[in-house]
Coordinates of C-alpha atoms and ligand atoms in Angstrom, one line a residue:
M1 CA -7.3 -14.8 69.5
S2 CA -4.4 -15.0 72.5
L3 CA -3.1 -11.9 73.2
E4 CA 0.2 -12.8 71.4
A5 CA -1.5 -14.7 68.5
E6 CA -3.3 -10.5 68.3
S7 CA -0.8 -8.4 68.1
A8 CA 1.0 -10.9 65.9
A9 CA -1.8 -11.0 63.9
A10 CA -1.7 -6.9 64.6
H11 CA 2.1 -7.5 63.1
T12 CA 1.8 -9.7 60.2
S13 CA -1.5 -9.1 57.7
G14 CA -0.9 -5.4 57.1
M15 CA -4.4 -4.9 57.6
T16 CA -3.6 -1.4 59.5
Q17 CA -0.4 -0.4 58.1
T18 CA 0.1 -0.1 54.7
D19 CA 3.1 1.0 53.7
A20 CA 7.2 -0.2 53.2
T21 CA 7.7 0.7 57.2
R22 CA 5.3 -2.2 57.9
R23 CA 7.6 -5.2 59.0
I24 CA 6.7 -8.8 58.4
T25 CA 9.6 -11.6 61.0
H26 CA 9.3 -14.9 61.7
W27 CA 7.1 -17.1 63.7
I28 CA 8.7 -19.3 65.9
G29 CA 7.6 -21.3 69.4
G30 CA 3.7 -19.4 68.9
K31 CA 5.0 -16.5 68.6
A32 CA 6.0 -13.7 66.2
W33 CA 10.0 -13.3 66.6
D34 CA 10.2 -10.3 68.9
G35 CA 14.9 -9.8 67.9
P36 CA 16.4 -7.3 65.8
A37 CA 16.2 -7.4 62.0
G38 CA 19.4 -7.9 60.7
R39 CA 19.3 -8.5 56.1
T40 CA 15.7 -7.9 54.9
G41 CA 14.4 -7.8 52.0
T42 CA 11.7 -6.1 50.4
V43 CA 8.1 -7.7 49.2
Y44 CA 6.2 -5.4 46.4
D45 CA 2.9 -4.7 46.0
P46 CA 3.0 -6.0 41.7
A47 CA 0.2 -4.5 41.3
T48 CA 1.4 -0.8 42.0
G49 CA 4.9 -1.3 41.9
R50 CA 5.2 0.0 44.7
A51 CA 7.0 -1.5 48.0
A52 CA 4.5 -2.9 51.0
A53 CA 6.6 -4.0 54.0
T54 CA 10.1 -5.4 54.6
V55 CA 10.5 -9.3 55.0
D56 CA 13.0 -10.3 57.0
L57 CA 15.7 -12.6 56.4
A58 CA 17.3 -14.9 58.6
S59 CA 20.3 -15.7 59.6
A60 CA 21.4 -20.1 60.5
A61 CA 21.3 -18.3 64.2
E62 CA 17.0 -17.3 63.8
V63 CA 17.2 -20.7 61.8
D64 CA 18.5 -22.4 64.9
E65 CA 16.0 -21.0 66.9
A66 CA 12.8 -22.0 65.2
V67 CA 14.5 -25.4 64.7
A68 CA 14.8 -25.5 68.4
A69 CA 11.8 -24.3 68.9
A70 CA 9.8 -27.5 66.8
K71 CA 12.4 -30.0 68.7
A72 CA 11.0 -29.2 71.9
A73 CA 7.5 -29.0 71.4
A74 CA 7.8 -32.9 67.9
A75 CA 8.2 -34.8 71.2
G76 CA 4.6 -33.6 73.3
W77 CA 2.7 -33.2 70.1
Q78 CA 3.8 -37.0 69.1
A79 CA 2.4 -38.2 72.2
T80 CA -0.6 -36.1 71.8
S81 CA -3.4 -38.3 71.1
L82 CA -5.5 -38.8 67.8
T83 CA -8.6 -37.8 68.2
R84 CA -6.5 -34.4 70.3
R85 CA -4.1 -34.1 67.0
T86 CA -7.0 -34.3 65.3
Q87 CA -10.0 -32.1 66.7
V88 CA -7.6 -29.2 66.2
L89 CA -7.2 -29.9 62.9
F90 CA -11.0 -30.0 62.3
A91 CA -10.5 -26.7 64.2
F92 CA -7.9 -25.8 61.4
R93 CA -10.0 -26.3 58.6
E94 CA -12.4 -24.2 60.1
I95 CA -11.0 -21.1 60.6
V96 CA -8.0 -21.2 57.8
N97 CA -12.3 -21.3 55.9
A98 CA -14.0 -18.6 57.9
G99 CA -10.6 -16.4 57.1
K100 CA -9.7 -17.4 53.0
D101 CA -10.9 -13.6 52.0
E102 CA -8.3 -12.3 54.3
I103 CA -5.2 -14.9 53.0
A104 CA -7.0 -14.2 49.3
A105 CA -6.1 -10.4 50.2
A106 CA -2.6 -10.5 50.9
I107 CA -2.0 -13.2 48.1
T108 CA -3.4 -11.1 46.0
A109 CA -1.6 -7.8 47.5
E110 CA 1.9 -9.3 47.4
H111 CA 1.5 -12.1 44.5
G112 CA -0.3 -10.0 41.9
K113 CA -2.6 -12.6 40.9
V114 CA -6.6 -11.9 40.7
L115 CA -8.3 -12.4 44.5
S116 CA -10.7 -15.5 42.9
D117 CA -7.1 -17.3 41.9
S118 CA -5.8 -16.6 45.2
L119 CA -9.1 -17.9 46.8
G120 CA -8.8 -21.1 44.5
E121 CA -5.9 -21.4 45.9
V122 CA -6.6 -21.8 49.5
T123 CA -9.1 -23.7 48.5
R124 CA -6.8 -26.6 47.1
G125 CA -4.9 -25.8 50.1
L126 CA -8.2 -26.7 51.7
E127 CA -9.1 -30.4 50.6
V128 CA -5.3 -31.4 52.0
V129 CA -6.1 -30.3 55.4
E130 CA -9.8 -31.8 55.5
F131 CA -7.5 -34.8 53.7
A132 CA -5.5 -35.1 56.6
C133 CA -8.5 -34.7 58.9
G134 CA -8.3 -38.4 58.5
V135 CA -5.0 -39.1 60.1
G136 CA -6.2 -41.3 61.9
H137 CA -7.5 -43.7 59.4
L138 CA -4.5 -42.7 57.2
L139 CA -1.7 -44.0 60.4
K140 CA -3.3 -47.2 60.6
G141 CA -0.7 -50.1 60.6
G142 CA -1.2 -53.4 60.0
F143 CA -1.7 -56.8 62.9
S144 CA -0.9 -60.5 62.2
E145 CA -1.7 -62.6 64.8
G146 CA 0.3 -65.5 65.5
V147 CA 3.0 -65.5 62.4
S148 CA 4.6 -68.0 65.1
T149 CA 3.1 -70.1 67.5
G150 CA 2.0 -67.5 70.2
V151 CA 4.2 -64.8 68.8
D152 CA 2.0 -61.1 66.3
S153 CA 3.9 -58.4 64.0
Y154 CA 2.2 -55.6 63.9
S155 CA 3.4 -52.2 62.4
I156 CA 3.2 -48.6 63.3
R157 CA 4.4 -45.7 61.7
Q158 CA 5.6 -42.8 63.7
P159 CA 6.9 -39.4 62.5
L160 CA 10.2 -37.7 61.8
G161 CA 10.1 -35.2 64.0
V162 CA 11.0 -31.5 62.9
V163 CA 10.1 -31.4 59.4
G164 CA 11.9 -28.8 56.9
I165 CA 9.2 -27.0 54.6
I166 CA 10.5 -24.8 51.9
S167 CA 8.6 -23.1 49.5
P168 CA 7.7 -21.0 46.0
F169 CA 6.4 -17.6 45.8
N170 CA 3.2 -18.5 43.1
F171 CA 1.2 -20.9 45.7
P172 CA 2.2 -18.8 48.8
A173 CA -0.8 -21.2 50.4
M174 CA -1.3 -24.2 48.3
V175 CA 1.8 -25.3 48.4
P176 CA 2.9 -25.3 52.0
M177 CA 0.1 -26.8 52.7
W178 CA 0.3 -29.7 50.1
F179 CA 2.6 -30.7 52.8
F180 CA 2.2 -29.3 56.2
P181 CA -1.0 -30.7 56.9
V182 CA -0.4 -34.0 56.9
A183 CA 3.4 -33.4 58.9
I184 CA 1.3 -32.2 61.6
A185 CA -1.4 -34.9 61.5
A186 CA 1.4 -37.4 61.3
G187 CA 3.2 -35.9 64.6
N188 CA 5.9 -33.9 63.1
A189 CA 6.6 -30.8 64.0
V190 CA 7.8 -28.0 60.9
V191 CA 9.7 -25.1 60.0
L192 CA 8.3 -23.3 57.0
K193 CA 10.4 -21.1 55.1
P194 CA 8.1 -19.4 52.2
S195 CA 9.0 -17.4 49.4
E196 CA 10.7 -13.9 50.6
K197 CA 8.7 -12.6 47.7
D198 CA 5.3 -13.5 49.2
P199 CA 5.5 -13.7 53.1
S200 CA 2.5 -12.5 54.9
A201 CA 0.3 -15.9 53.9
A202 CA 2.3 -18.6 56.1
M203 CA 1.8 -15.5 59.0
L204 CA -1.7 -15.5 58.5
L205 CA -1.8 -19.3 58.7
A206 CA 0.4 -19.2 61.1
R207 CA -1.9 -16.9 63.3
M208 CA -4.8 -20.0 62.2
W209 CA -3.0 -22.5 63.8
A210 CA -2.3 -20.7 66.8
D211 CA -6.2 -19.9 67.4
A212 CA -7.3 -23.8 65.9
G213 CA -5.3 -24.8 70.1
L214 CA -2.0 -26.2 67.8
P215 CA 1.0 -26.6 70.7
D216 CA 3.5 -23.5 70.5
G217 CA 6.6 -24.8 68.3
V218 CA 4.5 -27.4 66.1
F219 CA 4.3 -25.3 63.5
N220 CA 6.8 -21.9 62.8
V221 CA 8.2 -20.0 59.9
V222 CA 11.3 -18.7 59.2
H223 CA 11.8 -16.1 56.3
G224 CA 14.6 -15.5 53.9
D225 CA 16.7 -16.7 51.1
K226 CA 19.8 -19.0 50.3
P227 CA 21.4 -18.4 54.2
A228 CA 18.0 -20.3 55.6
V229 CA 17.5 -22.2 53.0
D230 CA 21.8 -24.0 53.6
R231 CA 20.6 -23.9 57.0
L232 CA 17.9 -25.6 57.1
L233 CA 19.3 -28.2 54.5
A234 CA 22.2 -28.9 56.9
H235 CA 20.7 -28.6 60.3
P236 CA 21.0 -32.0 62.5
D237 CA 18.0 -31.5 63.9
V238 CA 16.0 -31.5 61.0
A239 CA 15.1 -35.0 59.5
S240 CA 13.1 -34.6 56.3
I241 CA 12.9 -31.5 53.0
S242 CA 10.0 -30.7 51.4
F243 CA 11.3 -28.8 48.0
V244 CA 8.9 -27.2 45.8
G245 CA 11.1 -24.7 43.4
S246 CA 13.0 -23.8 40.2
T247 CA 14.3 -27.4 38.6
P248 CA 18.1 -26.4 39.6
I249 CA 17.7 -25.5 43.1
A250 CA 15.5 -28.5 43.6
R251 CA 18.3 -30.4 42.1
Y252 CA 20.5 -28.5 44.8
V253 CA 18.6 -28.9 47.9
F254 CA 17.8 -32.5 47.0
Q255 CA 21.9 -33.3 46.6
T256 CA 22.8 -31.2 49.4
A257 CA 20.0 -31.9 51.9
T258 CA 20.4 -36.1 51.2
S259 CA 24.3 -35.4 52.1
H260 CA 23.1 -34.8 55.0
G261 CA 21.1 -37.4 55.8
K262 CA 17.3 -36.1 54.9
R263 CA 14.7 -37.6 54.0
V264 CA 13.7 -35.5 51.0
Q265 CA 11.4 -34.9 48.1
A266 CA 12.0 -31.2 45.7
L267 CA 9.6 -31.0 43.4
G268 CA 11.2 -28.4 40.1
G269 CA 10.0 -26.8 37.7
A270 CA 7.7 -27.4 34.5
K271 CA 7.1 -27.0 30.9
N272 CA 3.8 -28.4 30.2
H273 CA 2.7 -29.3 26.6
M274 CA -0.7 -29.4 25.8
V275 CA -1.7 -32.0 22.6
V276 CA -4.7 -31.8 20.7
L277 CA -5.8 -33.9 18.2
P278 CA -7.8 -33.0 15.0
D279 CA -10.3 -34.6 16.2
A280 CA -10.8 -32.7 20.1
D281 CA -13.2 -30.3 19.5
L282 CA -11.1 -27.3 19.0
D283 CA -13.1 -24.6 20.2
L284 CA -13.4 -26.3 24.1
A285 CA -9.3 -26.3 23.2
A286 CA -8.4 -22.9 22.6
D287 CA -10.4 -22.1 25.5
A288 CA -8.8 -24.8 27.8
A289 CA -5.6 -23.2 26.2
V290 CA -5.9 -20.1 27.1
N291 CA -6.9 -20.2 30.6
A292 CA -4.6 -22.9 30.9
G293 CA -2.2 -20.6 29.2
F294 CA -2.9 -16.9 31.4
G295 CA -4.7 -17.7 34.7
S296 CA -2.4 -17.0 37.4
A297 CA 0.3 -15.1 34.8
G298 CA 1.3 -18.3 33.2
E299 CA 3.1 -18.4 37.1
R300 CA 1.8 -21.6 37.9
C301 CA 4.2 -25.0 37.3
M302 CA 1.1 -26.8 36.1
A303 CA 0.8 -23.9 33.3
I304 CA 0.2 -25.0 29.9
S305 CA 3.2 -23.4 27.9
V306 CA 3.1 -25.6 25.2
V307 CA 0.4 -26.4 22.5
L308 CA 1.3 -28.7 20.3
A309 CA -1.0 -28.8 17.3
V310 CA -1.2 -31.8 15.1
D311 CA -2.0 -31.3 11.6
P312 CA -3.9 -30.3 10.3
V313 CA -5.3 -28.3 13.5
G314 CA -3.1 -25.1 13.6
D315 CA -4.3 -22.9 11.1
A316 CA -7.5 -23.0 13.1
L317 CA -6.3 -23.0 16.5
V318 CA -4.3 -20.1 16.7
E319 CA -7.5 -18.0 15.4
K320 CA -9.6 -19.3 17.8
I321 CA -6.7 -19.6 20.9
T322 CA -6.1 -15.2 19.6
E323 CA -10.1 -14.6 19.3
R324 CA -9.7 -15.1 23.0
M325 CA -7.0 -13.5 24.2
A326 CA -8.7 -10.0 22.9
G327 CA -11.5 -10.4 25.9
L328 CA -8.4 -10.7 28.4
R329 CA -8.1 -7.8 30.3
T330 CA -4.7 -7.3 32.0
G331 CA -4.6 -5.6 35.4
D332 CA -4.7 -5.1 39.4
G333 CA -6.4 -8.6 40.5
R334 CA -8.8 -6.6 42.8
R335 CA -10.3 -4.7 40.1
G336 CA -12.4 -8.1 38.4
C337 CA -9.4 -8.7 35.9
D338 CA -8.7 -11.8 34.3
M339 CA -4.7 -11.8 34.6
G340 CA -2.7 -9.6 36.7
P341 CA 0.6 -8.6 36.4
L342 CA 3.9 -10.8 37.7
V343 CA 5.3 -11.1 40.9
T344 CA 8.6 -8.5 40.5
A345 CA 9.9 -6.1 37.9
A346 CA 12.8 -8.3 37.1
H347 CA 10.6 -11.1 36.6
R348 CA 8.5 -9.1 34.2
D349 CA 12.4 -8.3 32.1
K350 CA 12.8 -11.5 32.3
V351 CA 10.3 -13.1 30.7
A352 CA 9.8 -10.2 28.2
G353 CA 13.4 -10.9 27.7
Y354 CA 11.8 -14.1 26.1
L355 CA 9.8 -12.2 23.5
Q356 CA 12.5 -10.5 21.6
A357 CA 14.5 -13.6 21.7
G358 CA 11.1 -15.8 20.2
V359 CA 11.5 -13.2 17.3
A360 CA 15.1 -13.0 17.0
A361 CA 15.1 -16.7 16.6
G362 CA 12.3 -16.3 13.8
A363 CA 9.1 -17.8 15.7
E364 CA 5.8 -15.3 14.9
L365 CA 4.5 -13.3 17.5
V366 CA 1.1 -13.1 16.4
V367 CA 0.3 -11.3 19.8
D368 CA 2.3 -9.4 21.7
G369 CA 1.7 -8.3 25.9
R370 CA 4.1 -5.7 25.8
A371 CA 1.9 -3.7 23.7
V372 CA -0.9 -4.6 26.7
V373 CA -3.0 -1.6 28.3
P374 CA -3.8 -2.5 32.0
D375 CA -6.1 -1.7 34.2
G376 CA -3.9 -1.2 37.0
E377 CA -1.1 1.6 37.9
A378 CA 1.2 2.8 35.8
G379 CA 4.6 1.4 38.0
G380 CA 2.9 -2.3 37.6
F381 CA 5.3 -5.3 36.9
W382 CA 2.6 -5.9 33.5
L383 CA 3.4 -7.7 30.6
G384 CA -0.1 -9.1 28.6
P385 CA -1.0 -12.8 27.6
T386 CA 1.5 -13.7 24.6
L387 CA 1.1 -15.6 21.7
F388 CA 4.0 -17.5 19.7
D389 CA 3.3 -19.5 16.5
H390 CA 5.4 -21.9 14.1
V391 CA 8.0 -22.1 17.4
E392 CA 10.8 -24.1 16.6
T393 CA 12.3 -26.6 19.7
G394 CA 15.9 -25.1 19.1
M395 CA 14.1 -21.4 20.6
S396 CA 14.9 -20.8 23.6
V397 CA 10.8 -19.9 23.6
Y398 CA 10.2 -23.6 23.9
T399 CA 13.2 -24.8 25.3
D400 CA 13.1 -22.9 28.9
E401 CA 10.4 -23.1 31.6
I402 CA 9.3 -18.7 30.9
F403 CA 7.2 -18.5 34.0
G404 CA 4.9 -16.1 32.6
P405 CA 2.2 -15.3 30.2
V406 CA 3.4 -16.8 26.8
L407 CA 2.3 -19.6 25.0
S408 CA 3.5 -21.1 22.2
V409 CA 2.0 -23.2 19.8
V410 CA 4.5 -25.3 17.6
R411 CA 3.1 -27.2 14.5
V412 CA 3.6 -31.4 14.6
G413 CA 2.7 -33.8 12.0
S414 CA 0.7 -37.1 13.4
Y415 CA 0.2 -37.8 17.5
D416 CA 3.6 -39.9 17.0
E417 CA 5.4 -36.9 16.6
A418 CA 3.9 -35.4 19.0
L419 CA 4.2 -38.2 21.9
A420 CA 8.4 -37.8 20.9
L421 CA 8.7 -34.4 21.6
V422 CA 6.7 -34.9 25.2
N423 CA 9.1 -37.5 25.6
A424 CA 12.1 -35.8 24.9
N425 CA 11.8 -32.6 27.7
P426 CA 14.0 -32.6 30.6
Y427 CA 10.6 -31.6 32.3
G428 CA 7.6 -34.3 34.1
N429 CA 5.6 -32.2 35.7
G430 CA 2.4 -31.8 34.3
T431 CA 0.5 -32.4 30.5
A432 CA -2.8 -32.7 28.9
I433 CA -4.4 -34.5 25.6
F434 CA -7.3 -33.1 23.7
T435 CA -9.2 -35.9 22.1
N436 CA -12.9 -37.5 21.6
D437 CA -11.6 -40.8 20.4
G438 CA -10.9 -42.5 23.7
G439 CA -8.7 -44.9 21.6
A440 CA -5.6 -41.7 21.3
A441 CA -6.3 -40.7 24.9
R442 CA -5.7 -44.0 26.7
R443 CA -2.5 -44.1 24.8
Y444 CA -1.4 -41.2 25.3
Q445 CA -1.5 -41.8 29.4
A446 CA 0.4 -45.6 28.9
E447 CA 3.1 -43.7 26.9
V448 CA 3.7 -40.0 27.8
Q449 CA 6.1 -40.3 30.8
V450 CA 4.3 -36.8 32.8
G451 CA 3.4 -37.1 36.3
M452 CA 0.3 -36.1 36.2
V453 CA -1.8 -36.3 33.0
G454 CA -4.9 -34.8 31.8
I455 CA -7.8 -35.9 29.4
N456 CA -9.4 -33.0 28.1
V457 CA -8.2 -30.9 31.7
P458 CA -5.7 -29.1 30.9
I459 CA -4.7 -28.5 34.9
P460 CA -4.2 -31.9 35.4
V461 CA -3.6 -31.1 39.8
P462 CA -4.5 -34.0 41.4
M463 CA -7.1 -34.2 44.5
A464 CA -5.2 -33.7 48.3
Y465 CA -6.7 -37.9 48.3
Y466 CA -3.8 -38.4 45.4
S467 CA -0.3 -37.7 45.3
F468 CA 0.9 -34.6 43.6
G469 CA 4.7 -34.6 41.4
G470 CA 6.2 -34.6 38.5
W471 CA 8.6 -36.6 36.8
K472 CA 12.4 -36.4 35.0
S473 CA 13.6 -32.9 36.1
S474 CA 10.5 -31.6 37.9
L475 CA 11.0 -34.4 40.8
F476 CA 14.6 -34.8 42.6
G477 CA 13.4 -38.1 45.1
D478 CA 10.8 -40.3 44.8
T479 CA 8.2 -39.8 46.8
H480 CA 5.0 -37.1 45.9
A481 CA 3.4 -34.1 47.0
H482 CA -0.3 -35.4 49.8
G483 CA -1.9 -38.3 49.7
S484 CA -1.0 -42.1 50.5
E485 CA 3.1 -40.6 49.5
G486 CA 2.3 -37.7 51.5
V487 CA 2.1 -39.9 54.3
H488 CA 4.3 -41.9 54.1
F489 CA 7.1 -39.5 53.2
F490 CA 6.4 -37.1 56.8
T491 CA 6.1 -41.3 58.4
R492 CA 8.9 -43.8 59.3
G493 CA 7.5 -47.9 59.1
K494 CA 8.3 -50.5 62.7
V495 CA 7.7 -53.6 62.4
V496 CA 6.9 -55.0 66.3
T497 CA 7.2 -58.7 66.7
S498 CA 5.6 -59.9 70.3
R499 CA 4.6 -62.7 72.1
W500 CA 3.4 -62.9 76.1
L501 CA 6.0 -65.7 77.4
D502 CA 4.5 -68.7 79.1
P503 CA 6.9 -71.8 79.8
S504 CA 6.7 -72.7 76.7
H505 CA 9.3 -71.0 75.6
G506 CA 11.7 -71.6 77.6
G507 CA 15.1 -73.3 76.4
I508 CA 18.5 -72.3 74.5
N509 CA 18.6 -72.3 71.0
L510 CA 20.9 -70.1 69.0
G511 CA 19.5 -71.0 65.6
F512 CA 18.2 -67.8 63.3
P513 CA 14.5 -68.5 64.3
T514 CA 11.9 -69.1 62.0
Q515 CA 8.3 -70.6 62.4
S516 CA 7.1 -72.4 63.8
Ligands
NAD1 P1 12.6 -20.3 43.1 O1 13.9 -21.7 42.9 O2 13.5 -19.2 42.8 O3 12.6 -20.1 44.8 C1 11.7 -21.7 45.3 C2 12.7 -21.1 47.2 O4 13.7 -21.0 46.7 C3 12.2 -20.2 47.8 O5 11.5 -20.3 49.2 C4 13.8 -19.0 47.7 O6 13.6 -18.7 49.0 C5 14.4 -20.5 47.8 N1 15.9 -19.8 47.0 C6 16.0 -18.9 45.5 N2 17.1 -19.0 45.4 C7 17.9 -20.3 45.9 C8 19.6 -20.8 47.1 N3 20.4 -20.1 45.2 N4 19.6 -21.3 46.6 C9 18.7 -21.6 48.2 N5 17.2 -21.8 47.8 C10 17.2 -20.8 47.1 O7 11.3 -20.6 42.2 P2 10.4 -19.5 42.8 O8 10.5 -18.8 41.2 O9 10.0 -19.2 44.0 O10 9.5 -20.6 42.1 C11 8.8 -20.4 40.3 C12 9.7 -22.0 40.8 O11 8.9 -22.9 41.1 C13 8.7 -22.6 38.7 O12 10.1 -23.4 38.0 C14 7.7 -23.8 39.5 O13 7.8 -24.0 38.4 C15 8.5 -23.8 39.9 N6 6.9 -24.9 41.1 C16 7.4 -25.5 40.8 C17 6.0 -26.5 41.3 C18 6.0 -27.7 40.9 O14 5.4 -28.7 41.8 N7 6.5 -28.9 40.7 C19 5.4 -25.8 41.6 C20 5.0 -24.7 42.9 C21 6.5 -23.8 41.8

């Protein structure tokens, strides 16, 4: 590790300082930024409720510094051979893999999810790095010999230049890693704006890039909120924006950045339905509903938040889900619990507000998460797993993305009724069907208007070599993350038509060229 990187590591990792005096600042041009703090935010440990650090919130001028560093590095990185780029990616893969416990600990300390879940997200992010290690293959173009006499044609894909990534709090490592391995492998320079709620994972990844030998300036991190985002969306030297977050902000980001001429993929919110057909194994379906509903305290864009129980499975399914919920342990993610706290006190209060609203609207509150006794400090942002039954589609617990540990059961009479509800939903991120009927499952995969479908798989997150993304209000833009669509997003095509002149090519002819 370089001296600069070492001092940055001490500055940002939080291993030596654990109180709110720890300052998390930007990573620009291969080192921690040493400018004065302007506006700052507070980063909390959600399991204690205490402030853990302050984070710099970038001004437009600080974003400009990061973009300038990226721009200065981009041309050299684009000109770096595929072999060398691949070596850096392989080194990064090894360093992240060796350091994944450190990243996971930082995620749990700021996000609150349990350690095993934090480790899982780093592993899923690493899959994209492994995919990007094949960049030599991924960037291969086509070649056609002799498209006309003595004329060849071939296609190449080139990087965009400086690309911006804006990520949400719920996957502080994995979501940025959906994008930056592919972007960097393809020869771009990156400015990442992670969530200001849990910024440390991005800093650890920045240090790991430096350790892997990535040239300074190819990967930059600016922390911040709306002013930083707005500057990235408008900056003339930023060629593209990859955004992940809630639907209103995704829509705003898409509209603003495209109005500035940028290529944009903006992934938004979700309301994922799990359909349980009468022939399903109800024990396995109940296991899946609990795992997918309450993992990461429901703060996953692929969490199941609605179970559509097709008659007559409702009573038995609710009973089985309730039995399983009784065994869940909510508490500090470092203590081996099943579920951690919510990310902030404000978010916990917002989610708890939906419990009140659901009861007022007439839903049956089967398990009340407000009664939870956590294995953690009293000041933590606690809310236990919650189950509503007999939810109606007009209730806010059904219509809104709650993004917390709240599972709603809606009783439906038939497969057709279930399908109609899923397709009427404004979101289209993920869905699952539980059945042993192959014909029904096949019909669902064809008819459902959702981007990612699980058949007896409750959280169908695609592997890195497929692309991740939803439909409708879950994604603005037409390109999903990673896989071949990611490679496409971070490159643009060029077609070359070439001939090596000989005397037979001479003569004047003003006609439009056609094959000969
Ligand atoms: P968010 O929309 O509040 O924030 C996302 C990013 O936008 C952050 O970096 C934040 O700093 C920035 N931001 C917030 N308000 C802004 C504003 N007014 N103007 C400009 N930028 C702003 O989302 P979140 O709470 O961090 O994350 C949870 C949301 O993300 C959920 O809705 C979840 O479904 C969604 N999500 C979607 C996917 C997906 O793949 N579709 C994946 C993960 C999370």
